[in-house]
Coordinates of C-alpha atoms in Angstrom, one line a residue:
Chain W
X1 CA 39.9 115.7 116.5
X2 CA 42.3 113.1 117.7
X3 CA 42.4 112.8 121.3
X4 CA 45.3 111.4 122.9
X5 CA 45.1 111.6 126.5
X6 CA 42.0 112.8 127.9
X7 CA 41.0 113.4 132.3
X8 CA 37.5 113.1 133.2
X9 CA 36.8 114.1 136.8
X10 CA 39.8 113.0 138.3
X11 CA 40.3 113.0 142.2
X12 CA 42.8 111.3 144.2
X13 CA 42.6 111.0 148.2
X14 CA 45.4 110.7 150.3
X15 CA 44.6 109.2 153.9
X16 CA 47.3 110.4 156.3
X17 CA 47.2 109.0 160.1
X18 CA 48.7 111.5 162.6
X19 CA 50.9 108.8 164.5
X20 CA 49.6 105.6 165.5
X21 CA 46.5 106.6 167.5
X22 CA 45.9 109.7 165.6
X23 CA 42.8 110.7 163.7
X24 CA 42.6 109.9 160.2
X25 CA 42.8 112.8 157.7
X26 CA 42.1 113.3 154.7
X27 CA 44.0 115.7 152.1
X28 CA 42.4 116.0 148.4
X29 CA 45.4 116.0 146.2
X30 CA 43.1 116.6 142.9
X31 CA 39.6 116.7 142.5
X32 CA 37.4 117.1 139.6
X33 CA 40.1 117.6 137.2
X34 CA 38.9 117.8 133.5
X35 CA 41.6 118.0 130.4
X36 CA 42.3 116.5 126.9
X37 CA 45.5 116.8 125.0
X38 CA 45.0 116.5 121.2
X39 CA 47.9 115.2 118.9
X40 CA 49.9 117.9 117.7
X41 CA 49.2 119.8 121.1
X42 CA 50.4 121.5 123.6
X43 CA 48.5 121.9 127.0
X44 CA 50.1 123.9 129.8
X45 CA 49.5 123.2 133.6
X46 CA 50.5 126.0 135.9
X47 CA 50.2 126.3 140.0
X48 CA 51.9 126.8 142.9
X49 CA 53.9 123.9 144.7
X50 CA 51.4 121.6 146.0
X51 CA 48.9 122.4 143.6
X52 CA 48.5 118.5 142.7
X53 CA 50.6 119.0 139.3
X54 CA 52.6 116.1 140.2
X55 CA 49.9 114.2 141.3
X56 CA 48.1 114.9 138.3
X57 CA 51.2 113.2 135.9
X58 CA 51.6 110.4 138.6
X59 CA 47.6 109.3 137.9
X60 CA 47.8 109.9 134.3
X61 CA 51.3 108.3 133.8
X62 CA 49.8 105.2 135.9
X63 CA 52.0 105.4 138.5
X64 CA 49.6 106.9 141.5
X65 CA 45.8 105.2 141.9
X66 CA 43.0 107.3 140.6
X67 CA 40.1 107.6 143.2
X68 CA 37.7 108.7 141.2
X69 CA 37.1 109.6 137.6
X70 CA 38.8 108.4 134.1
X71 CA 41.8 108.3 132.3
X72 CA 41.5 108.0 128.4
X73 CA 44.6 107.2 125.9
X74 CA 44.4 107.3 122.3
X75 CA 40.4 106.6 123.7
X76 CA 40.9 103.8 125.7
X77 CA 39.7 103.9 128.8
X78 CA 42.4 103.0 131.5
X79 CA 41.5 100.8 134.6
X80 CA 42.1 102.7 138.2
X81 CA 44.1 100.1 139.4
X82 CA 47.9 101.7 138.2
X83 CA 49.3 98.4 138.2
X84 CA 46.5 96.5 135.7
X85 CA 46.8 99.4 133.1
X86 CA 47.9 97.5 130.1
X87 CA 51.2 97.6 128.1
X88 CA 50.3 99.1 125.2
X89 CA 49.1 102.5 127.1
X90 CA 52.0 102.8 128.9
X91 CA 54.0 103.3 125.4
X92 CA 51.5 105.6 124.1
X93 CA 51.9 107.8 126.8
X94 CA 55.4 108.3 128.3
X95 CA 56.5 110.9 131.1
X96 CA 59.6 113.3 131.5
X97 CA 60.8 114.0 134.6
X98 CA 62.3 117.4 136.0
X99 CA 65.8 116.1 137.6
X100 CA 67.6 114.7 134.7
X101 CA 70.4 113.5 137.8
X102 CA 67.8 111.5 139.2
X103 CA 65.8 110.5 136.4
X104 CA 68.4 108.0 134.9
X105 CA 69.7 104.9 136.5
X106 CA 73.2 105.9 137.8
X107 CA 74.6 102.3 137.1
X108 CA 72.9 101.7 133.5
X109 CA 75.0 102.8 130.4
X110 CA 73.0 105.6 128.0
X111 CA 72.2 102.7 125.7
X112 CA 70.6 100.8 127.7
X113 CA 68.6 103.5 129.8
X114 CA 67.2 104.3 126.1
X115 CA 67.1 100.9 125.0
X116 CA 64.9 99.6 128.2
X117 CA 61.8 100.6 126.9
X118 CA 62.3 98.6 123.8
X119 CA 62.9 95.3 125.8
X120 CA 59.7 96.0 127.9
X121 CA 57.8 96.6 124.7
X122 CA 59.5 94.7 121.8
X123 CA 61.7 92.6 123.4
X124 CA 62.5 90.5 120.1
X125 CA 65.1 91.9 117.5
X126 CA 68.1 93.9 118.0
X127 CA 67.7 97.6 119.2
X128 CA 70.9 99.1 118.4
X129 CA 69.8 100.8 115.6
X130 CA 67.0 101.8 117.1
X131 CA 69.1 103.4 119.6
X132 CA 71.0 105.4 117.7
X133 CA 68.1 106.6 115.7
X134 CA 67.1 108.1 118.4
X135 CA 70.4 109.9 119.6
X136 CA 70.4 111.3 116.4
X137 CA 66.9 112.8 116.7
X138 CA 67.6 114.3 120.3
X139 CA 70.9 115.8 119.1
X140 CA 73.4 113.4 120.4
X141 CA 76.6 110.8 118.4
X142 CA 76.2 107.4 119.1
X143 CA 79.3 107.2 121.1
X144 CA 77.1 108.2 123.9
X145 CA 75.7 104.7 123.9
X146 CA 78.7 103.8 126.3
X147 CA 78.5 106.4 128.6
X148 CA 77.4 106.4 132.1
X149 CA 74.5 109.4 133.2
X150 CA 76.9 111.2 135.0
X151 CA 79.5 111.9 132.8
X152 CA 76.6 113.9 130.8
X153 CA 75.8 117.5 131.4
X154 CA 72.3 118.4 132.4
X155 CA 71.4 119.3 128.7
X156 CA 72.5 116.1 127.4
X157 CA 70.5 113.9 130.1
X158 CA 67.5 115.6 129.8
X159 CA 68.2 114.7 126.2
X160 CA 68.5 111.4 126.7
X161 CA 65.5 111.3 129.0
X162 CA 63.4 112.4 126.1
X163 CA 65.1 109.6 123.7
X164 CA 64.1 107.3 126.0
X165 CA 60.6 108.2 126.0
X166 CA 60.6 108.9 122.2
X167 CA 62.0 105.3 121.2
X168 CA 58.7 103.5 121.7
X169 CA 56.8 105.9 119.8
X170 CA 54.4 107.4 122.1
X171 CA 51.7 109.4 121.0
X172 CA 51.7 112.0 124.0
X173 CA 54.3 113.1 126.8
X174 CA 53.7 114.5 129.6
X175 CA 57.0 116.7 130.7
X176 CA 56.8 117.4 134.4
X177 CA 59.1 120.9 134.9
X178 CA 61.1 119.6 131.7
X179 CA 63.6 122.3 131.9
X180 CA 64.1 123.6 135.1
X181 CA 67.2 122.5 136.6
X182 CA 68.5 123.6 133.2
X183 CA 70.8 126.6 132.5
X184 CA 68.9 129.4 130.8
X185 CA 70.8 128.7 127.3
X186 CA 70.0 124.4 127.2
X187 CA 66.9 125.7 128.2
X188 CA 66.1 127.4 125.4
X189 CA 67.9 124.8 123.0
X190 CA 65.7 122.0 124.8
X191 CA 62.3 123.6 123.8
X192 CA 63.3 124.3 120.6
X193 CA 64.0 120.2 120.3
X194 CA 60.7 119.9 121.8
X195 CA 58.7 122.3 119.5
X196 CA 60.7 119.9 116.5
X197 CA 60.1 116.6 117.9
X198 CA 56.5 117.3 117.8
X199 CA 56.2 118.6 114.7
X200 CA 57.9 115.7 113.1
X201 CA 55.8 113.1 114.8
X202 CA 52.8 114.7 115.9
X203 CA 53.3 114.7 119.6
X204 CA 50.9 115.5 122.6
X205 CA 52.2 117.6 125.4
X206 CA 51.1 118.0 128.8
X207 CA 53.6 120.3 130.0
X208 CA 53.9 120.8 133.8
X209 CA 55.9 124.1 134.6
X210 CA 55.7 127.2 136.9
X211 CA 57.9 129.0 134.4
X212 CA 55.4 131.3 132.4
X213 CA 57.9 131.9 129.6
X214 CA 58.0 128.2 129.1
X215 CA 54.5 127.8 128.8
X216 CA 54.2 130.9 126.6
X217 CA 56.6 129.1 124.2
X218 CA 55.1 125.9 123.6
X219 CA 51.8 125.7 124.9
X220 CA 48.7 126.4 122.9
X221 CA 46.7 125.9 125.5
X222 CA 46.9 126.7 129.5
X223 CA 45.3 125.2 132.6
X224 CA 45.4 126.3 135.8
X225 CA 45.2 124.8 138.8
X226 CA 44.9 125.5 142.7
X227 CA 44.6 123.1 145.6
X228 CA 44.0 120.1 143.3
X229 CA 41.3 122.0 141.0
X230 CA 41.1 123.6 138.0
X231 CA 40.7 127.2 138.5
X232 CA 41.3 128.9 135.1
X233 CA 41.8 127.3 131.4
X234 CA 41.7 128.6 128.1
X235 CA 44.1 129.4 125.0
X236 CA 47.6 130.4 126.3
X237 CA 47.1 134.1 125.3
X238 CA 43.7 134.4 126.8
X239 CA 45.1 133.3 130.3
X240 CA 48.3 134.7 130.1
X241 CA 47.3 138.0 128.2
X242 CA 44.3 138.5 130.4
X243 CA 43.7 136.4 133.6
X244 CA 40.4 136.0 135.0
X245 CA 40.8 134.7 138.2
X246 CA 43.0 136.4 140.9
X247 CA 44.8 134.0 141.8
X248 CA 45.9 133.3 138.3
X249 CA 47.3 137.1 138.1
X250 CA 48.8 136.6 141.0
X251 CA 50.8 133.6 140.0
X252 CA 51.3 135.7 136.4
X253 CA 52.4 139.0 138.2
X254 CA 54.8 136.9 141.0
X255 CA 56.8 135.3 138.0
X256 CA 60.1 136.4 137.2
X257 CA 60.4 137.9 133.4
X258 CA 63.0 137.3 131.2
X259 CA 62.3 139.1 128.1
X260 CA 63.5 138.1 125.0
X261 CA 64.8 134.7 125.7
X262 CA 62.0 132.9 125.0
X263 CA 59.9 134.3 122.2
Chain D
X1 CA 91.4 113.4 138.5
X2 CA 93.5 110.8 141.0
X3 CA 91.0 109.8 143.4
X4 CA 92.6 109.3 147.0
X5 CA 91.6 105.8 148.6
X6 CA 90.6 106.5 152.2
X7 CA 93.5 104.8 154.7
X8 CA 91.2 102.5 156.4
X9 CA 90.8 101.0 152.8
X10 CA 94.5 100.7 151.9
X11 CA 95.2 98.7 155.2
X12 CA 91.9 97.1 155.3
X13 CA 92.5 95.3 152.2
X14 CA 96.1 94.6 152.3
X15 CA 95.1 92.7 155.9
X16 CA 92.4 90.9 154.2
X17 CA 94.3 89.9 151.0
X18 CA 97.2 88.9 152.8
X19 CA 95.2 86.7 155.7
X20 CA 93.3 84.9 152.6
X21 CA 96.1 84.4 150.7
X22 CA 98.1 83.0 153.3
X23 CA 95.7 80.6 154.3
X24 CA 95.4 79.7 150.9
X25 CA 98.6 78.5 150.5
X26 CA 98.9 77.0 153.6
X27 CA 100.0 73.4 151.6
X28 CA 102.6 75.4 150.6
X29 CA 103.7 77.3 153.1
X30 CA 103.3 75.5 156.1
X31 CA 106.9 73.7 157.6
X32 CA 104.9 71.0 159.0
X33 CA 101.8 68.4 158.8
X34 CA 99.0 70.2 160.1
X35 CA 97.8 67.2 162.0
X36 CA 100.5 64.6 163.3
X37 CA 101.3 64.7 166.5
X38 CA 104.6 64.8 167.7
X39 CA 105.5 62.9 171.3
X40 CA 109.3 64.6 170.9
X41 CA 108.0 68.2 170.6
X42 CA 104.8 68.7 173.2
X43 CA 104.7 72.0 174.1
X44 CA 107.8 73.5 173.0
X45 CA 107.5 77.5 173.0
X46 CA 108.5 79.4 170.0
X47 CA 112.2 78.5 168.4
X48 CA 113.6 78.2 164.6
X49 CA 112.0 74.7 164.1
X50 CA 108.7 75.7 165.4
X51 CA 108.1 79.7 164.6
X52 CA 105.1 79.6 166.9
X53 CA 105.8 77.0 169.4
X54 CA 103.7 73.4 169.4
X55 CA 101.0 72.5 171.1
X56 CA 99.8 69.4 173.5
X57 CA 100.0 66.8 171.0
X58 CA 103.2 68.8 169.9
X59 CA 101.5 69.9 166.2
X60 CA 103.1 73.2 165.0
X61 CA 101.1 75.9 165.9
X62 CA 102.0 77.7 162.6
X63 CA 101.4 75.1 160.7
X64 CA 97.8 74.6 162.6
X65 CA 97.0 78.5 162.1
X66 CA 98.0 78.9 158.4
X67 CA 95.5 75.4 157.6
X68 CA 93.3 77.0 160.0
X69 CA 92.6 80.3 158.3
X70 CA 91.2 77.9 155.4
X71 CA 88.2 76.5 157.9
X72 CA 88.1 80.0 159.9
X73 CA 88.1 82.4 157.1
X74 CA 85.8 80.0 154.8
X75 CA 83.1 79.3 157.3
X76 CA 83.0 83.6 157.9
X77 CA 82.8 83.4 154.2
X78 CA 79.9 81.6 154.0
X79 CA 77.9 82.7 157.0
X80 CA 78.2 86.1 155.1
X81 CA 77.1 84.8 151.5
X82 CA 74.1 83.4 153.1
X83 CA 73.1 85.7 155.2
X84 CA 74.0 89.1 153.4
X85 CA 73.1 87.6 150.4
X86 CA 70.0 85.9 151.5
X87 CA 69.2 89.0 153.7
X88 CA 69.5 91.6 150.6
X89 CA 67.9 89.8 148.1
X90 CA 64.6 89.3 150.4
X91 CA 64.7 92.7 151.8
X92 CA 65.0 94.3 148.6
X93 CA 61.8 92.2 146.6
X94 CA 59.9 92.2 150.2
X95 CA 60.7 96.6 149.7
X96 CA 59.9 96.7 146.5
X97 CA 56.7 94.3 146.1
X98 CA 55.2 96.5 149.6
X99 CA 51.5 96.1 151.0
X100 CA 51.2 93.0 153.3
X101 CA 53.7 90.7 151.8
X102 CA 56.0 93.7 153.3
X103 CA 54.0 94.0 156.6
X104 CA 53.8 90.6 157.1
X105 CA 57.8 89.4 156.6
X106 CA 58.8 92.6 158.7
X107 CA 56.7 91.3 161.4
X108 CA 58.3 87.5 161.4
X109 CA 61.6 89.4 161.1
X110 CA 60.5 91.5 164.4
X111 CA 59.5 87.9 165.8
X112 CA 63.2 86.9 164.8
X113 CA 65.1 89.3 166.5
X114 CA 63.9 89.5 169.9
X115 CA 64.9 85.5 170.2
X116 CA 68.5 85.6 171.3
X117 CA 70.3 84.3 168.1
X118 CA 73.5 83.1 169.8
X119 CA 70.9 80.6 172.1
X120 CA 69.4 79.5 169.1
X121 CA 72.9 78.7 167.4
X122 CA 73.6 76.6 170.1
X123 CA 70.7 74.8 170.2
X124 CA 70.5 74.3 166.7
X125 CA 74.6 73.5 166.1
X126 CA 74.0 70.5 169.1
X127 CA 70.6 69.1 167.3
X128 CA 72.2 69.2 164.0
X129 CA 75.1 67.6 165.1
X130 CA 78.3 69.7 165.4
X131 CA 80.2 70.0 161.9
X132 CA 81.6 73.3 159.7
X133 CA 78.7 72.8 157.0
X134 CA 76.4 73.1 159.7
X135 CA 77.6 75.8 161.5
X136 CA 77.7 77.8 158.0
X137 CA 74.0 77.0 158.0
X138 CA 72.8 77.9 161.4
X139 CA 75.0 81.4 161.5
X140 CA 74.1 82.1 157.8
X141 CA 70.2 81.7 158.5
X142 CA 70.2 83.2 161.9
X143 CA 71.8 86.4 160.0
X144 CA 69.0 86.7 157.7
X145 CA 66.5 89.0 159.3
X146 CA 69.0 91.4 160.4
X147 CA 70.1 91.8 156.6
X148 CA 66.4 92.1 155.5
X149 CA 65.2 94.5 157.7
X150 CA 68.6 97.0 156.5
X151 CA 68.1 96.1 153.1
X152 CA 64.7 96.8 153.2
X153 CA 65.3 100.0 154.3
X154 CA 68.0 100.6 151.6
X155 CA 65.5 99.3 149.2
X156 CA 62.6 101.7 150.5
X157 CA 64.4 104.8 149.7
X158 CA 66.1 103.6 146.2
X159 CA 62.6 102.9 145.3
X160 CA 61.4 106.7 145.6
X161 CA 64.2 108.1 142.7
X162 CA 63.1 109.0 140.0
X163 CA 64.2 106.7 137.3
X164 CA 62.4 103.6 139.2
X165 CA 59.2 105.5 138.5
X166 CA 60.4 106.2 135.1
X167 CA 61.0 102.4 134.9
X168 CA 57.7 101.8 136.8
X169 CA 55.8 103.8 134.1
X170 CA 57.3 102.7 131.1
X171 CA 55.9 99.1 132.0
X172 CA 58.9 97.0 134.2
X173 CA 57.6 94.3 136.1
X174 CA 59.0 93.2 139.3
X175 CA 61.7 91.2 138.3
X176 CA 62.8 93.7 135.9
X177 CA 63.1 96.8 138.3
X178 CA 64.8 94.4 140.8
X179 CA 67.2 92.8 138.8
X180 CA 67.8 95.5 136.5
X181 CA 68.1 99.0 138.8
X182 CA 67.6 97.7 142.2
X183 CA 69.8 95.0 143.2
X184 CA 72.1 97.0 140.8
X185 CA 72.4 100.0 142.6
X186 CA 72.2 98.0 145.9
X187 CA 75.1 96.5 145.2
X188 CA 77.8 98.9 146.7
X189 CA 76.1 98.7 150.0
X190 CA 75.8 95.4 149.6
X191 CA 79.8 95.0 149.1
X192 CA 80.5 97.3 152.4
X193 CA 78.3 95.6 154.5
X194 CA 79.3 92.5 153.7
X195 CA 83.0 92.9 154.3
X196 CA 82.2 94.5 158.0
X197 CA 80.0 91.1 158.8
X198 CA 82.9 89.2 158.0
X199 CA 84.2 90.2 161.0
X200 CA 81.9 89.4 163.4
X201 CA 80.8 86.4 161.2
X202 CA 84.5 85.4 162.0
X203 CA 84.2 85.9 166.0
X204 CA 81.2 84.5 165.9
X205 CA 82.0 81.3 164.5
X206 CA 85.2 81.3 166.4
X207 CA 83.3 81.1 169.5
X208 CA 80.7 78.4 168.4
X209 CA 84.2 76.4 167.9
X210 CA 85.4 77.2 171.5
X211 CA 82.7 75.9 172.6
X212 CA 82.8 72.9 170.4
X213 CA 79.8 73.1 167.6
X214 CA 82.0 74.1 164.9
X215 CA 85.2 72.5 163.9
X216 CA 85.8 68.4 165.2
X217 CA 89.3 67.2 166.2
X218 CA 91.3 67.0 164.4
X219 CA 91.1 69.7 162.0
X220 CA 92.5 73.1 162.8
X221 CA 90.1 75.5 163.4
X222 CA 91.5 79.2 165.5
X223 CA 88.4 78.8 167.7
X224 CA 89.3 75.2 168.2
X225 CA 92.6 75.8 168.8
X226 CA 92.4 78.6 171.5
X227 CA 90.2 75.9 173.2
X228 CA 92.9 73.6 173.1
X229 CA 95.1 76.1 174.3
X230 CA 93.1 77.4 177.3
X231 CA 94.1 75.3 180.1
X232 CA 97.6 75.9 179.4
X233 CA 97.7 79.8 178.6
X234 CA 99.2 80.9 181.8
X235 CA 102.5 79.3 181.0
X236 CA 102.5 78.0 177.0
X237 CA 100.3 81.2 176.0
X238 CA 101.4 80.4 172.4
X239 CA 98.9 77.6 171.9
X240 CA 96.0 80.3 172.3
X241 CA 96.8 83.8 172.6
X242 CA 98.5 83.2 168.6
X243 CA 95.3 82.0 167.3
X244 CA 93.4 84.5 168.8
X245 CA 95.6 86.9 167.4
X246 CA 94.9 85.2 164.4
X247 CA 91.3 86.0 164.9
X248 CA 91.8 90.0 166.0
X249 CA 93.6 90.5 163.2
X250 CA 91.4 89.3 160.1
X251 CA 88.3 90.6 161.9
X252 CA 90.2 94.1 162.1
X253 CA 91.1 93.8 158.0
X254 CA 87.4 92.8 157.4
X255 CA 85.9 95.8 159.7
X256 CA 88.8 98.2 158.3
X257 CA 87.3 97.0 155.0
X258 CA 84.2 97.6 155.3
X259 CA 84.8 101.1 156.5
X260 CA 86.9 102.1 153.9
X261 CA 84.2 100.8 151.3
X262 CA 82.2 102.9 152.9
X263 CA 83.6 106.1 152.9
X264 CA 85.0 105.3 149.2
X265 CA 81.5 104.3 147.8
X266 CA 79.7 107.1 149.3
X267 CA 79.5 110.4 146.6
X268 CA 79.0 112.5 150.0
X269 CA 82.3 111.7 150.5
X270 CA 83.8 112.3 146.8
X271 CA 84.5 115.8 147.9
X272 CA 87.5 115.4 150.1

C-alpha cells in the first residue's frame, strides 16, 4: 500500500469568548478523526453543514492548527504548528476549493495564478512551458495564460484551480465541494477530468461533498461524519447501498436524486 | 459593453487635472514675477493688468496663486504619500502577520489617536522649525495611524478569501502573500482613499500656513497668502478670499475624486 495522506486522532478546539467578560467556551470542531487516502484513491467525506468537513481540509491542508493527533503525507509525519510544516509537504498535498470566483486572485493573470506554485517551489528556470502543459491537461489553449479570472466561466476556473494544484505534482488533493457551484453539465465534464487526472498520474482524493451522486461517482471509499466525528465509513456501496447508522440514511434519504447524470 | 463613469468622477478629475496642471505651468503662464514687489501697484483690485488684483507689496495675486498651487498642491501631495502610503503598507503586514505584533501596534495606534493631532502639528512644526519639508513630515506621520487602523481593516477581510488560503497552503511566505495578492488587490482602495485625503491634506496644510509653520515669506503659499490677506479682506477681499477659493476648489476636485473612484471601483456598483 502506498499511503499518501493519512489522520490519526485528529481534534481541533476552538475557544470562543462570549464578549469581553463572557465565559469561555469551547466548541469541538473534530475529534478523534481517523482516515488514510491511498494513491490511486478516492475517499469520500459526507455531513451536514458544520459537520467539521472544512475543518477537517483546513488541518490537513496546513492551514488550521491541529490540537491533537497526526497528520501523515507520503508518511511523514507533519508538525502541529500549520506554519512550520515544511515545503515539500505542502506540494505533495494540494487543496481545491468550492468557489472557483473566490478561489483565484482577481488581479493575477491565469498564468500566473498557475504558475505561483512553481515560484514557491522551483523558483529557478522558466515555467512557461510548464504552464501550458498543464492547460493542456485540464482542457484549456494557452491563450488563457493572459486572461484575467473573471472573464472565465465557472467550468473553466475550477479548471484552472485544479491546474494550479496539478503543476507541482502533488501526490494527493483534497477537493473541498469541487463542483458545486457548477452547472449540472460542467459538473459532470469536471469529474470526468478528475476520474482522468488520476488515472494518469496516480492521484489521492479526499473529496469533500454533500452531493451523494458525486461521491457515488468517484469515490471508492466513504466516510461519514457528524459533529466533528466519524460516524459511519466503509466502501462507497456498502454506506451508500446500505447505511448503518440513522443518521447516515437520513443524510442519504434527504438528498436530492438525479438519475442518470452521474453514473 | 460602454461602462458609464459616475459624474462625480468626470468633474472630479477634470478639477484635479486642471488645478495640477495649472500650477504646473505656472513659469509659463503667470503675467508676472511671483515675488517682486511693486511700490506702483499696492493693492490694486482686479483690472486687465492684474486679473486678480495685487496684494500689499503690490505682487500679482494670480501670478502668486498659480506659483502657489506648486507649494500647496505638492505639500498635500506628500502628506498623502506618506501617510496613505505609510498607513497601508503597515496596516496591511501588521493584518496579515496577526497575533501580538497586530495587538500590540493597534494599541499604539489607539494611544495615537486620542492625542489631538492638530496640537501635536503645531508643536512639532515650531520645534522643527517652520519650513514645507517639515510640514510634509509632521502631517505625513501624524496621518499614519489613521491609515493603519483602515487598512488593517481592509486587510483583515481580504485575508479570509479564498485564494489567500489557497496561496497560504501552497507555501507563500509573508512577503509573498503581501506583495503578490494583498497590496495588490488593496490597491484600488488605496487609490480612492488617497485622492479624498488630498483634500483635507490640502486644508490642513493650508491652515498650518495661516498660522505660519508652513510656507516662509516670501514664497507663495494659498494658506500664506490668505494670511497676508486677512487684515485687509473687508475692503481688498481679493488678496484672501481668491486664494481660498483656490483652496475650496482643489479640495472639492480631490473629494469629488475620491468619490467617484469609489463608486467606479466598487463591483456592487457595476450594475447600474
Amino acid at each position: 500500500m502506498n499511503t499518501v495522506l493519512a489522520l490519526e486522532g485528529l481534534g481541533v478546539t476552538y475557544r470562543r469568548r462570549a464578549g469581553l467578560f463572557g465565559a469561555a467556551t469551547e466548541v469541538k470542531a473534530l475529534s478523534d478523526v481517523s482516515l488514510h487516502v491511498e494513491a490511486s484513491e478516492c475517499v469520500g467525506i459526507i455531513g451536514e453543514s458544520g459537520c467539521g468537513k472544512s475543518t477537517l481540509a483546513g488541518v490537513a491542508a496546513g492551514l488550521i492548527d491541529a490540537g491533537a493527533g497526526r497528520v501523515r503525507i507520503a508518511g511523514e509525519l507533519m508538525p502541529r504548528q500549520s506554519r512550520s510544516r515544511p515545503l515539500a509537504a505542502r506540494r505533495a498535498l494540494q487543496l481545491v476549493f468550492q468557489d472557483p470566483y473566490g478561489s483565484l486572485d482577481p488581479r493575477q493573470r491565469i498564468g500566473a495564478i498557475i504558475a505561483e506554485g512553481l515560484t514557491i517551489h522551483a523558483p529557478a528556470g522558466d515555467h512557461h512551458d510548464q504552464v501550458l502543459a498543464v492547460l493542456a491537461a485540464v482542457g484549456l489553449s494557452g491563450d488563457f495564460i493572459n486572461r484575467l479570472p473573471h472573464q472565465l466561466s465557472g467550468g473553466q476556473r475550477q479548471r484552472v484551480a485544479l491546474a494550479r494544484a496539478l503543476v507541482v505534482e502533488p501526490r494527493v488533493i483534497i477537493l473541498d465541494e469541487p463542483t458545486s457551484a457548477l452547472d449540472l453539465s460542467v459538473q459532470a465534464q469536471i469529474l470526468n477530468l478528475l476520474l482522468d487526472l488520476q488515472a494518469a498520474r496516480g492521484l489521492g482524493y479526499l473529496l469533500i461533498s454533500h452531493d451523494i451522486d458525486v461521491i457515488r461517482h468517484l469515490c471508492h471509499r466513504v466516510i461519514v461524519m457528524a459533529a466533528g466525528r466519524i460516524v459511519e465509513a466503509g466502501p462507497t456501496a456498502d454506506v451508500l447501498g446500505n447505511p448503518q447508522m440513522p443518521y447516515t440514511q437520513r443524510l442519504i434519504a434527504a438528498a436530492p436524486s438525479i438519475p442518470g447524470l452521474v453514473a | 459593453m460602454i461602462r458609464r463613469y459616475p459624474p462625480a468622477l468626470v468633474a472630479g478629475a477634470a478639477i484635479t487635472v486642471f488645478m495640477i496642471v495649472v500650477s504646473l505651468a505656472a513659469p509659463w503662464l503667470s503675467p508676472w514675477p511671483p515675488n517682486v514687489p511693486d511700490v506702483g501697484a499696492i493693492l490694486e483690485p482686479p483690472s486687465w493688468r492684474h486679473p486678480a488684483g495685487t496684494d500689499a507689496l503690490g505682487r500679482d495675486i494670480l501670478s502668486r496663486i498659480l506659483w502657489g498651487g506648486r507649494a500647496s498642491l505638492g505639500v498635500a501631495i506628500g502628506i498623502v504619500a506618506l501617510s496613505v502610503g505609510l498607513g497601508a503598507l503597515l496596516g496591511a503586514a501588521v493584518a496579515l502577520a496577526g497575533g501580538w505584533i497586530d495587538t500590540l501596534v493597534m494599541r499604539l495606534v489607539d494611544i495615537a489617536l486620542s492625542i489631538p493631532a492638530i496640537v501635536i502639528a503645531l508643536a512639532l512644526s515650531a520645534a522643527l522649525g517652520p519650513s514645507l519639508g517639515n510640514l510634509v513630515l509632521v502631517l505625513g506621520l501624524l496621518g499614519v495611524p489613521f491609515n493603519l487602523r483602515l487598512f488593517r481593516s481592509e486587510t483583515l477581510s481580504l485575508r479570509e478569501r479564498p485564494f489567500i488560503a489557497a496561496s497560504r497552503a501552497m507555501g507563500a511566505g509573508f512577503a509573498a502573500l503581501l506583495g503578490r495578492h494583498i497590496l495588490p488587490n488593496l490597491a484600488p482602495v488605496i487609490v480612492t482613499f488617497a485622492s479624498a485625503a488630498l483634500g483635507s491634506a490640502l486644508v490642513m496644510a493650508s491652515a498650518l500656513s495661516f498660522v505660519g509653520l508652513g510656507a516662509q515669506p516670501p514664497t507663495a503659499e494659498w494658506g500664506a497668502m490668505i494670511f497676508d490677506g486677512r487684515t485687509t479682506i473687508m475692503y481688498e477681499w481679493w488678496c484672501a478670499v481668491l486664494p481660498g477659493l483656490a483652496v475650496a476648489l482643489s479640495a472639492l476636485g480631490f473629494i469629488l475624486l475620491g468619490d467617484g473612484l469609489r463608486d467606479w471601483l466598487d463591483p456592487r456598483h457595476e450594475a447600474r
